[in-house]
Short mmCIF file of C-alpha atoms in Angstrom, two decimals:
data_model
loop_
_atom_site.label_atom_id
_atom_site.label_comp_id
_atom_site.label_asym_id
_atom_site.label_seq_id
_atom_site.Cartn_x
_atom_site.Cartn_y
_atom_site.Cartn_z
CA MET P 176 126.00 106.98 121.68
CA ARG P 177 126.43 105.91 125.30
CA GLY P 178 123.88 105.98 128.05
CA SER P 179 124.42 106.88 131.69
CA ARG P 180 127.73 106.03 133.39
CA GLY P 181 128.23 102.29 133.67
CA ALA P 182 125.37 101.48 131.31
CA PRO P 183 125.90 99.49 128.10
CA PRO P 184 125.99 101.56 124.90
CA VAL P 185 122.90 102.15 122.80
CA LEU P 186 122.99 99.87 119.76
CA LYS P 187 121.18 101.59 116.92
CA ARG P 188 120.74 98.35 114.98
CA PHE P 189 118.33 97.18 117.68
CA GLY P 190 116.29 100.40 117.60
CA GLN P 191 116.99 101.08 121.26
CA HIS P 192 115.19 103.99 122.90
CA PHE P 193 115.09 103.55 126.67
CA LEU P 194 112.00 104.70 128.52
CA HIS P 195 112.86 106.55 131.73
CA ASP P 196 109.57 108.30 132.63
CA GLN P 197 108.57 106.68 135.92
CA ALA P 198 104.89 107.58 135.59
CA VAL P 199 104.69 105.92 132.18
CA LEU P 200 106.61 102.88 133.42
CA GLU P 201 104.21 102.43 136.33
CA ALA P 202 101.24 102.87 133.98
CA ILE P 203 102.53 100.12 131.69
CA ALA P 204 103.16 97.76 134.60
CA ASP P 205 99.67 98.44 135.95
CA ALA P 206 98.05 98.03 132.52
CA VAL P 207 99.40 94.52 131.95
CA ALA P 208 97.69 93.51 135.23
CA PRO P 209 98.62 89.82 135.55
CA VAL P 210 96.35 87.71 137.69
CA ARG P 211 97.52 85.02 140.08
CA ASP P 212 99.65 82.26 138.47
CA GLU P 213 100.06 84.15 135.19
CA VAL P 214 103.58 84.48 133.83
CA VAL P 215 104.63 87.94 132.66
CA ILE P 216 106.75 87.91 129.49
CA GLU P 217 108.57 91.17 128.90
CA ILE P 218 109.86 91.86 125.39
CA GLY P 219 112.93 94.07 125.12
CA PRO P 220 113.67 94.93 128.77
CA GLY P 221 116.68 97.03 127.74
CA ARG P 222 118.31 98.47 130.85
CA GLY P 223 115.57 97.15 133.09
CA ALA P 224 113.54 100.27 133.92
CA LEU P 225 110.22 98.42 133.50
CA THR P 226 111.74 95.12 134.62
CA ASP P 227 112.63 96.69 137.97
CA ILE P 228 108.95 97.40 138.60
CA LEU P 229 107.71 94.04 137.34
CA ALA P 230 110.35 92.15 139.35
CA GLU P 231 108.99 93.64 142.60
CA ARG P 232 105.62 92.05 141.91
CA PRO P 233 104.86 88.41 142.74
CA ASN P 234 104.28 86.93 139.28
CA ARG P 235 106.98 84.94 137.57
CA LEU P 236 108.78 87.19 135.06
CA ILE P 237 110.57 86.16 131.86
CA ALA P 238 112.41 89.00 130.13
CA ILE P 239 113.56 88.42 126.53
CA GLU P 240 116.47 90.60 125.44
CA ILE P 241 118.46 90.25 122.18
CA ASP P 242 121.34 92.51 123.22
CA ARG P 243 124.12 90.44 124.82
CA ALA P 244 125.56 93.24 126.95
CA LEU P 245 122.16 94.23 128.30
CA SER P 246 121.24 90.59 128.99
CA GLU P 247 124.37 90.14 131.08
CA VAL P 248 123.63 93.27 133.10
CA LEU P 249 120.08 92.08 133.73
CA ARG P 250 121.18 88.58 134.76
CA LEU P 251 123.53 90.06 137.35
CA ARG P 252 120.92 92.53 138.61
CA TYR P 253 118.22 89.90 139.19
CA ALA P 254 120.47 87.03 140.25
CA GLY P 255 118.89 87.05 143.70
CA LYS P 256 115.32 86.91 142.42
CA ASP P 257 114.34 83.32 141.67
CA HIS P 258 111.10 84.31 139.96
CA VAL P 259 112.93 86.38 137.29
CA THR P 260 114.45 84.74 134.21
CA ILE P 261 116.46 86.54 131.54
CA VAL P 262 116.38 84.99 128.06
CA GLU P 263 119.02 86.23 125.62
CA GLN P 264 117.28 85.64 122.31
CA ASP P 265 115.48 87.18 119.36
CA VAL P 266 111.86 87.23 120.53
CA LEU P 267 110.69 86.25 117.04
CA LYS P 268 112.48 82.93 117.52
CA VAL P 269 110.97 82.23 120.94
CA ASP P 270 107.84 80.14 121.46
CA LEU P 271 106.20 82.38 124.05
CA ALA P 272 103.52 79.92 125.16
CA SER P 273 106.14 77.21 125.56
CA ILE P 274 108.47 79.21 127.79
CA ALA P 275 105.51 80.42 129.86
CA ASP P 276 104.28 76.85 130.30
CA GLY P 277 100.90 78.10 131.42
CA PRO P 278 98.73 81.23 131.27
CA PHE P 279 100.66 84.36 130.45
CA VAL P 280 100.55 88.04 129.56
CA VAL P 281 103.00 90.03 127.45
CA VAL P 282 104.42 93.51 127.95
CA GLY P 283 107.17 95.55 126.37
CA ASN P 284 108.69 98.64 124.82
CA VAL P 285 108.72 97.24 121.30
CA PRO P 286 111.48 98.30 118.85
CA TYR P 287 109.67 100.40 116.30
CA TYR P 288 111.34 98.87 113.28
CA ILE P 289 109.93 95.40 114.04
CA THR P 290 106.63 96.31 115.73
CA THR P 291 104.41 94.50 113.21
CA PRO P 292 106.38 91.22 113.22
CA ILE P 293 106.34 91.21 117.03
CA LEU P 294 102.59 91.89 117.15
CA PHE P 295 101.94 89.06 114.72
CA HIS P 296 104.25 86.78 116.69
CA VAL P 297 102.46 87.51 119.96
CA LEU P 298 99.04 87.13 118.34
CA LYS P 299 99.79 83.58 117.32
CA PRO P 300 97.90 80.76 119.04
CA PRO P 301 97.96 79.90 121.85
CA TYR P 302 97.33 83.53 122.73
CA PRO P 303 98.32 85.43 125.88
CA ARG P 304 95.40 86.73 127.93
CA GLN P 305 96.45 90.23 126.99
CA ALA P 306 99.46 92.21 125.79
CA VAL P 307 100.51 95.78 126.57
CA PHE P 308 102.99 97.47 124.26
CA LEU P 309 104.69 100.82 123.97
CA VAL P 310 104.73 101.50 120.22
CA GLN P 311 104.95 104.36 117.78
CA ARG P 312 101.79 106.47 118.08
CA GLU P 313 101.04 106.17 114.36
CA VAL P 314 101.14 102.38 114.62
CA ALA P 315 98.84 102.39 117.67
CA GLU P 316 96.34 104.56 115.81
CA ARG P 317 96.44 102.23 112.82
CA ILE P 318 95.79 99.22 115.01
CA VAL P 319 92.62 100.70 116.53
CA SER P 320 91.32 102.40 113.37
CA PRO P 321 87.85 101.31 112.17
CA PRO P 322 87.11 100.17 108.59
CA GLY P 323 86.78 103.04 106.15
CA SER P 324 89.00 105.41 108.12
CA LYS P 325 92.17 106.92 106.71
CA SER P 326 94.45 104.88 108.99
CA TYR P 327 92.68 101.54 108.56
CA GLY P 328 94.84 98.99 106.77
CA ALA P 329 96.29 95.50 106.79
CA LEU P 330 97.65 95.86 110.34
CA SER P 331 94.24 97.03 111.61
CA ALA P 332 92.39 94.15 109.92
CA ASN P 333 94.88 91.53 111.05
CA VAL P 334 94.90 92.56 114.71
CA GLN P 335 91.15 93.17 114.93
CA ALA P 336 90.34 89.75 113.49
CA VAL P 337 91.74 88.07 116.60
CA ALA P 338 91.83 90.79 119.26
CA SER P 339 90.36 94.01 120.55
CA ALA P 340 92.71 96.92 121.11
CA HIS P 341 92.66 100.37 122.66
CA ILE P 342 95.17 103.11 123.38
CA VAL P 343 95.92 103.44 127.10
CA ARG P 344 97.90 106.68 126.91
CA HIS P 345 100.15 108.77 124.67
CA VAL P 346 103.86 109.23 125.40
CA GLY P 347 106.09 112.05 124.16
CA PRO P 348 109.70 111.73 122.91
CA GLY P 349 111.03 113.34 126.10
CA SER P 350 110.16 110.20 128.06
CA PHE P 351 113.00 108.30 126.32
CA LYS P 352 116.79 108.34 126.17
CA PRO P 353 117.76 108.94 123.43
CA PRO P 354 114.45 110.57 122.41
CA PRO P 355 112.89 109.11 119.24
CA LYS P 356 111.78 111.41 116.43
CA VAL P 357 108.14 110.32 116.79
CA ASP P 358 105.43 110.25 119.45
CA SER P 359 104.58 106.96 121.11
CA ALA P 360 101.56 105.32 122.72
CA VAL P 361 100.80 102.54 125.16
CA ILE P 362 98.33 100.10 123.65
CA ARG P 363 96.51 97.15 125.22
CA VAL P 364 95.65 94.21 122.96
CA VAL P 365 93.23 91.55 124.24
CA PRO P 366 92.65 88.36 122.20
CA ARG P 367 88.96 87.88 121.43
CA VAL P 368 86.96 85.07 123.00
CA ASP P 369 85.14 84.89 119.65
CA PRO P 370 87.86 85.44 117.03
CA ILE P 371 86.67 86.18 113.52
CA ILE P 372 89.10 83.64 112.10
CA SER P 373 89.93 80.18 113.40
CA ILE P 374 93.39 79.09 114.50
CA ASP P 375 93.78 77.19 111.23
CA GLU P 376 92.96 80.31 109.23
CA VAL P 377 95.40 82.75 110.83
CA ASP P 378 98.24 82.39 108.32
CA ALA P 379 95.96 82.27 105.29
CA TYR P 380 94.02 85.32 106.46
CA ARG P 381 97.15 87.35 107.09
CA GLY P 382 98.50 86.52 103.64
CA PHE P 383 95.16 87.33 101.99
CA VAL P 384 94.79 90.65 103.79
CA GLN P 385 98.38 91.67 103.08
CA ALA P 386 97.84 90.91 99.39
CA LEU P 387 94.60 92.91 99.16
CA PHE P 388 95.98 95.94 100.98
CA GLY P 389 99.13 95.76 98.90
CA MET P 390 96.83 96.82 96.05
CA ARG P 391 94.70 99.23 98.06
CA ARG P 392 94.34 101.68 95.18
CA LYS P 393 92.64 99.01 93.11
CA GLN P 394 88.94 98.22 93.27
CA ILE P 395 88.17 95.01 95.13
CA GLY P 396 87.06 93.26 91.96
CA ASN P 397 90.55 93.64 90.52
CA SER P 398 92.59 93.12 93.67
CA LEU P 399 90.63 89.96 94.54
CA ARG P 400 91.58 88.43 91.20
CA SER P 401 95.27 88.95 91.90
CA ALA P 402 95.17 87.99 95.58
CA SER P 403 93.22 84.77 95.02
CA GLN P 404 94.26 83.93 91.44
CA LEU P 405 90.67 83.98 90.27
CA THR P 406 89.39 84.66 86.80
CA ALA P 407 87.41 87.86 86.29
CA GLU P 408 84.21 85.82 86.11
CA ALA P 409 84.98 83.86 89.29
CA ALA P 410 85.90 87.01 91.22
CA ALA P 411 82.69 88.70 90.10
CA GLN P 412 80.67 85.67 91.19
CA VAL P 413 82.30 85.57 94.63
CA LEU P 414 81.56 89.25 95.20
CA ALA P 415 77.99 88.87 93.96
CA GLU P 416 77.36 85.95 96.32
CA LEU P 417 78.55 88.08 99.24
CA GLY P 418 76.62 91.14 98.08
CA MET P 419 79.81 93.19 97.78
CA ASP P 420 80.21 96.05 95.33
CA PRO P 421 83.17 95.23 93.02
CA THR P 422 84.08 98.94 92.86
CA MET P 423 84.76 99.24 96.61
CA ARG P 424 88.29 99.06 97.99
CA ALA P 425 89.82 96.83 100.64
CA GLU P 426 89.94 99.55 103.31
CA SER P 427 86.14 99.70 103.39
CA LEU P 428 85.84 96.04 104.44
CA SER P 429 85.65 94.98 108.08
CA PRO P 430 87.74 92.04 109.34
CA GLY P 431 84.58 89.92 109.25
CA GLU P 432 83.91 90.84 105.63
CA LEU P 433 87.53 90.19 104.72
CA ALA P 434 87.36 86.75 106.35
CA ALA P 435 84.16 85.93 104.48
CA LEU P 436 85.75 87.08 101.23
CA MET P 437 88.82 84.94 101.87
CA ARG P 438 86.72 81.83 102.47
CA ALA P 439 84.50 82.43 99.46
CA SER P 440 87.46 83.12 97.19
CA ARG P 441 89.23 79.95 98.33
CA ALA P 442 86.11 77.94 97.58
CA GLY P 443 85.87 79.57 94.15
CA ALA P 444 89.53 79.22 93.22
CA PRO P 445 90.44 76.66 90.55
CA GLY P 446 91.94 73.34 91.58
#
């Protein structure tokens, strides 16, 4: 499928849906709200609809685009703007803090098929001050869901352990070309000043949470044994020490409770 005349073709393998609603674009640019001397890193600029707005603002802008044809178009378009840099690369392979070389914020229309990997990549220390993403509405609602709710899961617990998040606005399919089959939402994610897990615990926590929620139908007493390789007796002791009911399930635990369970289970694991 081709876009407007003179525009590069849409490459389905990259999950490209180009946002063209000017009101939504302005809202995203306003929501990221960089302060003086902060670098703005845009993920997936596509044909530059949001980039055009960001490039008119004074902050240094680094736009990371994986599509070669789109990257070339963007480089030519912003050749006269010294504060704009186009990086042709897979964002998951880019050290964001390193290319920013200072305080930074992140913004982007994130490809839906790799939303979670991108979120985890951005929420990797050292953190941006904040990130604003256009994502699938269902994903946004999962991110902000509280413990015990139907949508609460591994993504919710992982994001909320290191950041606060809220939905800025909802966006319908008609705001895109080609229109996706789902509704979207703009979400703001702000790293916590008091994260529930330490920098050294990020990878271990993510693995632990993914393992527990991978067995979400099981009671926590059983899923903990598998996730932490504990004996039945050791798992029961860990839960008793934390005052947790072994018949509850992972989705009823807050990020703080999950972190406490991870630490206790690691201390109680053999070897």
